[in-house]
Structures are given as structure tokens and as C-alpha cells.
Coordinates of C-alpha atoms in Angstrom, one line a residue:
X1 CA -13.7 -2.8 41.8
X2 CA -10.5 -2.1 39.6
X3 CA -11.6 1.3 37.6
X4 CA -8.7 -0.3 35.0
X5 CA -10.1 -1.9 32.0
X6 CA -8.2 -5.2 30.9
X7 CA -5.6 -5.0 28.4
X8 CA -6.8 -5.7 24.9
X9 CA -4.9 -6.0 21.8
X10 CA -4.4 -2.4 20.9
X11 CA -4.5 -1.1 17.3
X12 CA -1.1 -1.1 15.9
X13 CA -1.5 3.1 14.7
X14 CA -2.4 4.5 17.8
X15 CA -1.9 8.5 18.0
X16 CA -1.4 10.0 21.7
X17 CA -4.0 12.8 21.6
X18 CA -3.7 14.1 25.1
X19 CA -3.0 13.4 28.7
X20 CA -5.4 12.8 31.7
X21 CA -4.8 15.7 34.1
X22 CA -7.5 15.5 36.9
X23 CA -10.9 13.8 37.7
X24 CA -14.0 16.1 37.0
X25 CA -16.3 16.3 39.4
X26 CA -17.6 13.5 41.6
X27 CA -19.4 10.8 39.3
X28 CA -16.4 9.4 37.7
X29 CA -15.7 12.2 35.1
X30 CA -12.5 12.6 33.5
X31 CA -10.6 16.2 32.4
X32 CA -7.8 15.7 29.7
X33 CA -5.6 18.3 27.8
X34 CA -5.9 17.8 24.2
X35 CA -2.1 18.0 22.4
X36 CA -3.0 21.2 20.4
X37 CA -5.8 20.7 17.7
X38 CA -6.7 17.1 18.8
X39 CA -9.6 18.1 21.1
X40 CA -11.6 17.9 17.3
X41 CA -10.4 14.4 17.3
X42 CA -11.1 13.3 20.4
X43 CA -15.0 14.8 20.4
X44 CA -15.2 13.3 17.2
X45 CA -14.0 9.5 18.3
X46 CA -16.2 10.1 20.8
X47 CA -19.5 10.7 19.4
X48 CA -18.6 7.9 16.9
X49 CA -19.0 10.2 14.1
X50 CA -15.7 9.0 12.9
X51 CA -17.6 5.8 12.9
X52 CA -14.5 4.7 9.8
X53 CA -13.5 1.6 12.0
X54 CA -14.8 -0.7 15.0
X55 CA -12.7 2.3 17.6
X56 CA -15.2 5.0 16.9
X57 CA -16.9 5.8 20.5
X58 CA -13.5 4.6 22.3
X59 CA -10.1 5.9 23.8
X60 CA -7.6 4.0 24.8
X61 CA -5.7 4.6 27.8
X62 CA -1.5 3.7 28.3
X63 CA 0.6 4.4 31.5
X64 CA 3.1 6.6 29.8
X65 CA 6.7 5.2 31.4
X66 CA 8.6 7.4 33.9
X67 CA 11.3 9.8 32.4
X68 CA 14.6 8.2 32.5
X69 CA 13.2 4.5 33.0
X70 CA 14.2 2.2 30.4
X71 CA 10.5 1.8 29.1
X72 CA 11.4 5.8 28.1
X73 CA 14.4 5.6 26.7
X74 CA 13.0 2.2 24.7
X75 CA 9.8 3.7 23.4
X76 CA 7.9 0.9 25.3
X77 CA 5.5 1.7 27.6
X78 CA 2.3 -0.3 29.7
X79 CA 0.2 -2.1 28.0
X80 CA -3.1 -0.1 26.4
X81 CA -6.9 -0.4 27.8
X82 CA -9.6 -0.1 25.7
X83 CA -12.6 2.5 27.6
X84 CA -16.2 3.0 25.9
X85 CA -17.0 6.7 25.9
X86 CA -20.3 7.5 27.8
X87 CA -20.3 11.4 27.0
X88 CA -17.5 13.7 26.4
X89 CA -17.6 17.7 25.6
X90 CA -15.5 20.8 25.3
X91 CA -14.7 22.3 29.0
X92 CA -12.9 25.6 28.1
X93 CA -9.3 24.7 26.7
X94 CA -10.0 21.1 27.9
X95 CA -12.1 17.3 27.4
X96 CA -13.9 16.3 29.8
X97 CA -15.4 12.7 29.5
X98 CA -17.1 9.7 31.4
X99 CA -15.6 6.5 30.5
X100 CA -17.3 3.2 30.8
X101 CA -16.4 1.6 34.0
X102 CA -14.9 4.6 35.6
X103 CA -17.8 5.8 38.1
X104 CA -17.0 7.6 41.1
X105 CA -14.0 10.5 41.3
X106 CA -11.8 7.6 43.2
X107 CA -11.4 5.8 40.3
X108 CA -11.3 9.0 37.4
X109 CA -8.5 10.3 40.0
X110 CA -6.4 7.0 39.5
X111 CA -6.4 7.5 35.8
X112 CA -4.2 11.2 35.9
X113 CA -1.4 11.0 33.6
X114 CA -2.6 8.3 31.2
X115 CA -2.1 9.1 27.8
X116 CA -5.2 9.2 26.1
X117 CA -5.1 7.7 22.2
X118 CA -7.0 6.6 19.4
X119 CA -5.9 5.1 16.0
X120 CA -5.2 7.0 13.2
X121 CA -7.5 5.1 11.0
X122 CA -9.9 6.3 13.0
X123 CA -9.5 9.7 12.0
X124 CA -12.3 11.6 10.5
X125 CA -11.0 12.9 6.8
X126 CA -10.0 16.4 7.1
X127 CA -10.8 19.0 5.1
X128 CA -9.4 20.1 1.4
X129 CA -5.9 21.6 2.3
X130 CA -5.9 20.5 6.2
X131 CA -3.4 17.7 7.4
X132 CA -3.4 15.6 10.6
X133 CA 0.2 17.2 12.7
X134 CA 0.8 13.2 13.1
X135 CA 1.1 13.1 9.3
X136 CA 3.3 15.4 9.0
X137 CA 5.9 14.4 11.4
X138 CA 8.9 12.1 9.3
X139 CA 8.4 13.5 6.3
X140 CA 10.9 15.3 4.2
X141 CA 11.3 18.8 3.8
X142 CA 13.0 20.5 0.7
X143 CA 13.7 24.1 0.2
X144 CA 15.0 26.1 -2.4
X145 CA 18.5 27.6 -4.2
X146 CA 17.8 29.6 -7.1
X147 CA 14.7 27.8 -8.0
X148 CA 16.4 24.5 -7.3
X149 CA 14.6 22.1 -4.5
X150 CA 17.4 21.0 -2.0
X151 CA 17.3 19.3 1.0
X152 CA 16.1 21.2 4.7
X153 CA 15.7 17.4 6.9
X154 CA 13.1 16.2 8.0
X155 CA 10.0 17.8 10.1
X156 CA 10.7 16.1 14.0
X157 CA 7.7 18.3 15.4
X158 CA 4.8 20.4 14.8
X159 CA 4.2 23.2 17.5
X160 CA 1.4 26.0 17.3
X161 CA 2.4 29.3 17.7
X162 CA -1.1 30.7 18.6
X163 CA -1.9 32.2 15.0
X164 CA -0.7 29.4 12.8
X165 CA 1.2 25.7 13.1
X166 CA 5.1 25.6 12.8
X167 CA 7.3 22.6 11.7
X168 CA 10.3 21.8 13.5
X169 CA 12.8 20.3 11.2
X170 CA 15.6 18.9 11.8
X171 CA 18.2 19.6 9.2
X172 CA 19.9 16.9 7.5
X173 CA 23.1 16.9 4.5
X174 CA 22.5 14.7 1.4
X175 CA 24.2 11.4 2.1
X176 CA 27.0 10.1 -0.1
X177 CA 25.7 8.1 -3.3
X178 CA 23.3 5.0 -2.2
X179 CA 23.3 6.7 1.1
X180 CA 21.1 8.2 3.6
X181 CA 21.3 11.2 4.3
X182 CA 22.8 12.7 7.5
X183 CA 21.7 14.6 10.3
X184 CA 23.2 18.3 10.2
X185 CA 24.8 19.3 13.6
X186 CA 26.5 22.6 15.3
X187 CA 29.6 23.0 17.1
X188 CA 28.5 21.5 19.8
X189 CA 27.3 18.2 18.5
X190 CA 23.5 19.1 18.4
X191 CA 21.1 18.9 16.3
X192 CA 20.6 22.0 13.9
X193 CA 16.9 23.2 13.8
X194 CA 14.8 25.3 11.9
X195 CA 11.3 26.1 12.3
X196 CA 9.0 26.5 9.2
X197 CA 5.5 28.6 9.5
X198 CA 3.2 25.8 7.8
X199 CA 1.5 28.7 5.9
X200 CA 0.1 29.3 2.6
X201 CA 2.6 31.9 1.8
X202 CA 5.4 29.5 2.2
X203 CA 4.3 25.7 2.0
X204 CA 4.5 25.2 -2.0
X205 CA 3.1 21.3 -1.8
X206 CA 2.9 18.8 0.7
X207 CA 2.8 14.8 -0.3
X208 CA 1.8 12.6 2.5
X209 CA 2.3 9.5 -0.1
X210 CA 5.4 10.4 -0.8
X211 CA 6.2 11.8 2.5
X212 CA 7.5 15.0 1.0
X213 CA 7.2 18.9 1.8
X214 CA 8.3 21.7 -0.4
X215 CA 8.9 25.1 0.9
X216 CA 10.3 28.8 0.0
X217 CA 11.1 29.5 3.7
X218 CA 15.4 29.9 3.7
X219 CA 17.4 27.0 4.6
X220 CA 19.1 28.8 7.3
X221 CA 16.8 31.0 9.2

């Protein structure tokens, strides 16, 4: 019996939250590395106490495309299965989890390297002054000159540093007028970068509606 669950039609705000990386013991058990903070997310999907849509108590599952295959370089990938979450805990830095379906270590071995998501709706709220890294990735960052906001670019990636989250943004130059604003490069062609602690201290407001992030931190650190 296929251990693969059929294809269903996946939500259209899925979130990669991790990666499968081995089977867990013999009964069918699964071990998966969170991305970062997302273990939370993953616990909380499910136990269904993010019970905010009909996904709570389910991950789905998507065969990630090689590196270098045109499904990479398209942003299309497999299609996504739908699993029903049995039990799942904390195991050190990882998830482990028994999926529906999945019952001997067989079957848990042929799901290592699926990308393990849920959709965003399905979040549960965060706290007052917390943000989901997802919702902060596109969203504009401005700085300041002499109490003036100006563009930084836009925040590409959020890494954690061990002590505190970081935004990775890549810096942009106001377009002309009526136009979008261009992508700032170095000598060489690539992209210039510059990494913001996302810290009291120097995030001064954040607007998911409007997609905006003010900061103190120097435009060219």
C-alpha cells in the first residue's frame, strides 16, 4: 500500500514550515526540521488548537523539485498531499509526528525531503508585538536621513542569529516618477544587502497592511 496520500486541491497560502529529514522509529513515525520558529506552528496545526479553518490537525506534504530542474527555476513543484496528524511532539531541536496513513518506517522513510506546510490562515494569532517571518518577507523597508524616512528595499529573508531575528533586505533606489523602484547592485552586478536586527531598539513600526517597515538601523551598514 502507497504510504502517499492522493493529491487534493491544496490551499492557495500554503507556508513551507520544515523539511522531512528521517523516519522515527519503526511504527511509521516521521522526524522533521522546523525552518527556525515554526516548530510552534507546526505543534499547534497539529493539535488543532489553531482550529481557525478546516486545515487544523493537518500538514501537507510537496516533493520539493531538484535544484537546477526547471520546476526550481519556475517555482513549480509536485503536486501537495493532504496527511491527518495522529500525534506530533517536540524531539530536541526537532518534530516528530505520525501521519495518517504512514504506518511502518518503510513508508515514513519514503517521505524524507518533503516539504512539510500548512496555510497561513491557519495560523494561530500571535502575540501583541510578535509577527509571523512569512509576513514579513516582501515588505518595504525605509530608513532614515536626518529624521527623514527614505528608502532601504525590500526584506528578501529573515534569518535568526541565535539571540534575536535579522532581516535581510535587499536594497532598492527610488524609481523615476510613476515608477518602481529599482534594485540597488555592486560592482559586480549583485545584489546589495544589508541585514537589519528586527529588535526593539531599532524597528520603529512595522505595517503588515501596508506592507511597510520603518527603521533607525544605517542605510549602509
Amino acid at each position: 500500500m502507497s504510504n502517499i496520500a492522493s493529491p487534493a486541491v491544496a490551499p492557495p497560502d500554503l507556508v513551507e514550515l520544515g523539511r522531512i529529514v528521517a523516519a522515527y522509529g519503526v511504527k511509521g513515525w516521521v522526524k522533521v526540521q522546523p525552518h527556525s520558529a515554526d516548530a510552534d506552528v507546526l505543534l499547534a496545526i497539529a493539535s488543532g488548537s489553531s482550529a481557525k479553518s478546516s486545515s487544523a490537525s493537518t500538514w501537507w506534504l510537496i516533493r520539493p523539485a531538484p535544484p537546477g530542474t526547471l520546476g526550481a527555476s519556475s517555482g513549480k513543484s509536485a503536486p501537495a498531499h493532504s496527511y491527518a496528524i495522529r500525534s506530533a511532539r517536540s524531539h530536541g531541536s526537532h518534530v516528530v509526528a505520525q501521519l495518517e496513513g504512514v504506518d511502518d518506517r518503510d513508508q515514513a522513510e519514503a517521505l524524507k525531503g518533503m516539504a512539510v506546510c500548512a496555510p497561513r490562515s491557519a495560523f494561530p494569532a500571535p502575540d501583541e508585538d510578535e509577527y509571523y517571518w512569512v509576513d514579513l518577507i516582501g515588505c518595504t523597508v525605509y530608513g532614515e536621513d536626518n529624521g527623514a524616512p527614505v528608502l532601504m528595499g525590500t526584506v528578501d529573508e529573515v534569518v535568526d542569529n541565535g539571540a534575536h531575528a535579522i532581516l535581510k533586505v535587499r536594497r532598492q533606489r527610488p524609481g523615476g516618477q510613476g515608477q518602481q523602484a529599482e534594485p540597488l547592485l555592486d560592482s559586480k552586478g549583485r545584489p546589495v544587502e544589508v541585514l537589519v536586527p528586527f529588535v526593539h531598539a531599532h524597528i520603529r513600526a512595522v505595517d503588515l497592511a501596508g506592507r511597510r517597515i520603518d527603521t533607525d538601523w544605517p542605510l549602509d551598514f
